[in-house]
Amino acid sequence: MNLLVDVCLTPEWISYLTAHDISAIHWSTIGNLDVEDHIIFDYATEHNYIILTHDLDFGALLSHTRSHKPSIIQARVDNTTPEFLGTTLLQALKQFEKELQTGTIITILPNRTKVRILPI
């Protein structure tokens, strides 16, 4: 499983995820920080990444393209730091590993996690 952390999230996610044996890269090491979301979306699709984001635009891109890839994990909480959200994210990655490989949107909310199988 390879995660691509969006620019709206801290690069601190990389050390947190790799410490838990999850391959991850932050967009800032790949491209410009002000790039449009569709560029990140296309990169993730081409390189088989799952996008971790706080942004809702990736779901709209999936809806528009009616694609099965890339899978998206949306953190819809106020505090998106690894210290606050890390355990919840790790649980979601483990619980929905199969769905993430075949195409899904996982939305992490304050009190629950929602899963939507692609395409939408």
CSV table of C-alpha atoms in Angstrom, one decimal:
chain,number,residue,atom,x,y,z
A,1,MET,CA,0.0,0.0,0.0
A,2,ASN,CA,1.4,3.4,-1.1
A,3,LEU,CA,0.0,6.6,0.2
A,4,LEU,CA,0.4,10.0,-1.4
A,5,VAL,CA,-0.1,12.7,1.3
A,6,ASP,CA,-1.7,15.9,-0.2
A,7,VAL,CA,-0.2,19.3,0.3
A,8,CYS,CA,-3.0,20.3,2.7
A,9,LEU,CA,-1.6,17.8,5.3
A,10,THR,CA,1.6,18.1,7.2
A,11,PRO,CA,4.7,16.3,5.9
A,12,GLU,CA,4.9,14.9,9.5
A,13,TRP,CA,2.6,12.2,8.2
A,14,ILE,CA,5.5,10.6,6.3
A,15,SER,CA,7.6,9.7,9.3
A,16,TYR,CA,4.4,8.6,11.2
A,17,LEU,CA,3.3,6.3,8.4
A,18,THR,CA,6.8,4.9,7.6
A,19,ALA,CA,7.2,4.1,11.3
A,20,HIS,CA,4.2,1.9,10.9
A,21,ASP,CA,5.6,0.2,7.8
A,22,ILE,CA,3.4,2.1,5.4
A,23,SER,CA,5.0,3.4,2.3
A,24,ALA,CA,4.2,7.1,2.0
A,25,ILE,CA,5.3,10.2,0.2
A,26,HIS,CA,4.3,13.9,0.5
A,27,TRP,CA,3.4,15.8,-2.6
A,28,SER,CA,5.9,18.5,-1.7
A,29,THR,CA,8.7,16.1,-2.6
A,30,ILE,CA,7.2,15.4,-6.0
A,31,GLY,CA,5.8,18.7,-7.4
A,32,ASN,CA,4.8,22.3,-6.7
A,33,LEU,CA,2.7,23.1,-3.7
A,34,ASP,CA,0.3,25.2,-5.7
A,35,VAL,CA,-0.5,22.6,-8.3
A,36,GLU,CA,-4.1,21.9,-9.2
A,37,ASP,CA,-5.7,18.8,-7.7
A,38,HIS,CA,-6.2,17.0,-11.0
A,39,ILE,CA,-2.4,16.9,-11.4
A,40,ILE,CA,-2.0,15.1,-8.0
A,41,PHE,CA,-5.0,12.9,-8.9
A,42,ASP,CA,-3.4,11.9,-12.3
A,43,TYR,CA,0.0,11.2,-10.6
A,44,ALA,CA,-1.6,9.0,-8.0
A,45,THR,CA,-3.6,7.1,-10.6
A,46,GLU,CA,-0.5,6.6,-12.8
A,47,HIS,CA,1.8,5.5,-9.9
A,48,ASN,CA,-0.8,3.5,-8.0
A,49,TYR,CA,-1.0,5.7,-4.9
A,50,ILE,CA,-3.8,6.1,-2.4
A,51,ILE,CA,-4.4,9.8,-1.8
A,52,LEU,CA,-4.6,11.0,1.9
A,53,THR,CA,-6.2,14.4,2.0
A,54,HIS,CA,-8.3,16.9,3.9
A,55,ASP,CA,-9.7,18.2,0.6
A,56,LEU,CA,-13.1,17.3,-0.9
A,57,ASP,CA,-12.0,18.1,-4.5
A,58,PHE,CA,-10.6,14.6,-5.1
A,59,GLY,CA,-14.0,13.0,-4.5
A,60,ALA,CA,-15.5,15.4,-7.1
A,61,LEU,CA,-12.7,14.4,-9.6
A,62,LEU,CA,-13.6,10.7,-9.0
A,63,SER,CA,-17.2,11.4,-9.6
A,64,HIS,CA,-16.4,13.3,-12.8
A,65,THR,CA,-14.2,10.6,-14.2
A,66,ARG,CA,-16.3,7.7,-12.9
A,67,SER,CA,-12.9,5.9,-12.2
A,68,HIS,CA,-12.0,3.1,-9.9
A,69,LYS,CA,-8.7,4.7,-9.1
A,70,PRO,CA,-7.1,6.3,-7.2
A,71,SER,CA,-8.6,5.4,-3.8
A,72,ILE,CA,-9.0,8.4,-1.6
A,73,ILE,CA,-8.9,8.8,2.2
A,74,GLN,CA,-10.5,12.1,3.3
A,75,ALA,CA,-9.8,13.3,6.8
A,76,ARG,CA,-12.9,15.4,7.7
A,77,VAL,CA,-11.9,16.4,11.2
A,78,ASP,CA,-10.5,19.7,12.5
A,79,ASN,CA,-7.3,18.2,13.8
A,80,THR,CA,-5.5,16.4,11.0
A,81,THR,CA,-2.1,15.8,12.8
A,82,PRO,CA,-0.7,12.3,13.1
A,83,GLU,CA,-0.8,12.6,16.9
A,84,PHE,CA,-4.6,13.1,16.8
A,85,LEU,CA,-5.7,11.2,13.7
A,86,GLY,CA,-2.9,8.6,13.4
A,87,THR,CA,-4.5,5.6,15.3
A,88,THR,CA,-7.9,6.1,13.5
A,89,LEU,CA,-6.1,6.2,10.1
A,90,LEU,CA,-4.1,3.1,10.8
A,91,GLN,CA,-7.3,1.2,11.9
A,92,ALA,CA,-9.1,2.3,8.7
A,93,LEU,CA,-6.1,1.2,6.5
A,94,LYS,CA,-6.2,-2.2,8.2
A,95,GLN,CA,-9.9,-2.6,8.2
A,96,PHE,CA,-10.4,-1.5,4.5
A,97,GLU,CA,-7.2,-2.7,2.9
A,98,LYS,CA,-9.0,-4.8,0.3
A,99,GLU,CA,-11.4,-2.0,-0.6
A,100,LEU,CA,-8.5,0.5,-0.9
A,101,GLN,CA,-6.8,-1.8,-3.4
A,102,THR,CA,-9.9,-2.2,-5.6
A,103,GLY,CA,-11.1,1.5,-5.4
A,104,THR,CA,-12.9,3.3,-2.6
A,105,ILE,CA,-13.3,6.6,-0.8
A,106,ILE,CA,-12.9,6.4,2.9
A,107,THR,CA,-14.1,9.4,4.9
A,108,ILE,CA,-12.9,9.7,8.4
A,109,LEU,CA,-15.3,11.8,10.5
A,110,PRO,CA,-15.1,12.8,14.1
A,111,ASN,CA,-17.2,9.8,15.4
A,112,ARG,CA,-17.2,7.3,12.5
A,113,THR,CA,-15.6,6.2,9.2
A,114,LYS,CA,-17.6,5.9,6.0
A,115,VAL,CA,-16.6,3.8,3.0
A,116,ARG,CA,-17.9,4.3,-0.6
A,117,ILE,CA,-16.9,1.8,-3.3
A,118,LEU,CA,-15.9,3.2,-6.6
A,119,PRO,CA,-16.9,4.3,-9.2
A,120,ILE,CA,-19.3,6.9,-7.8
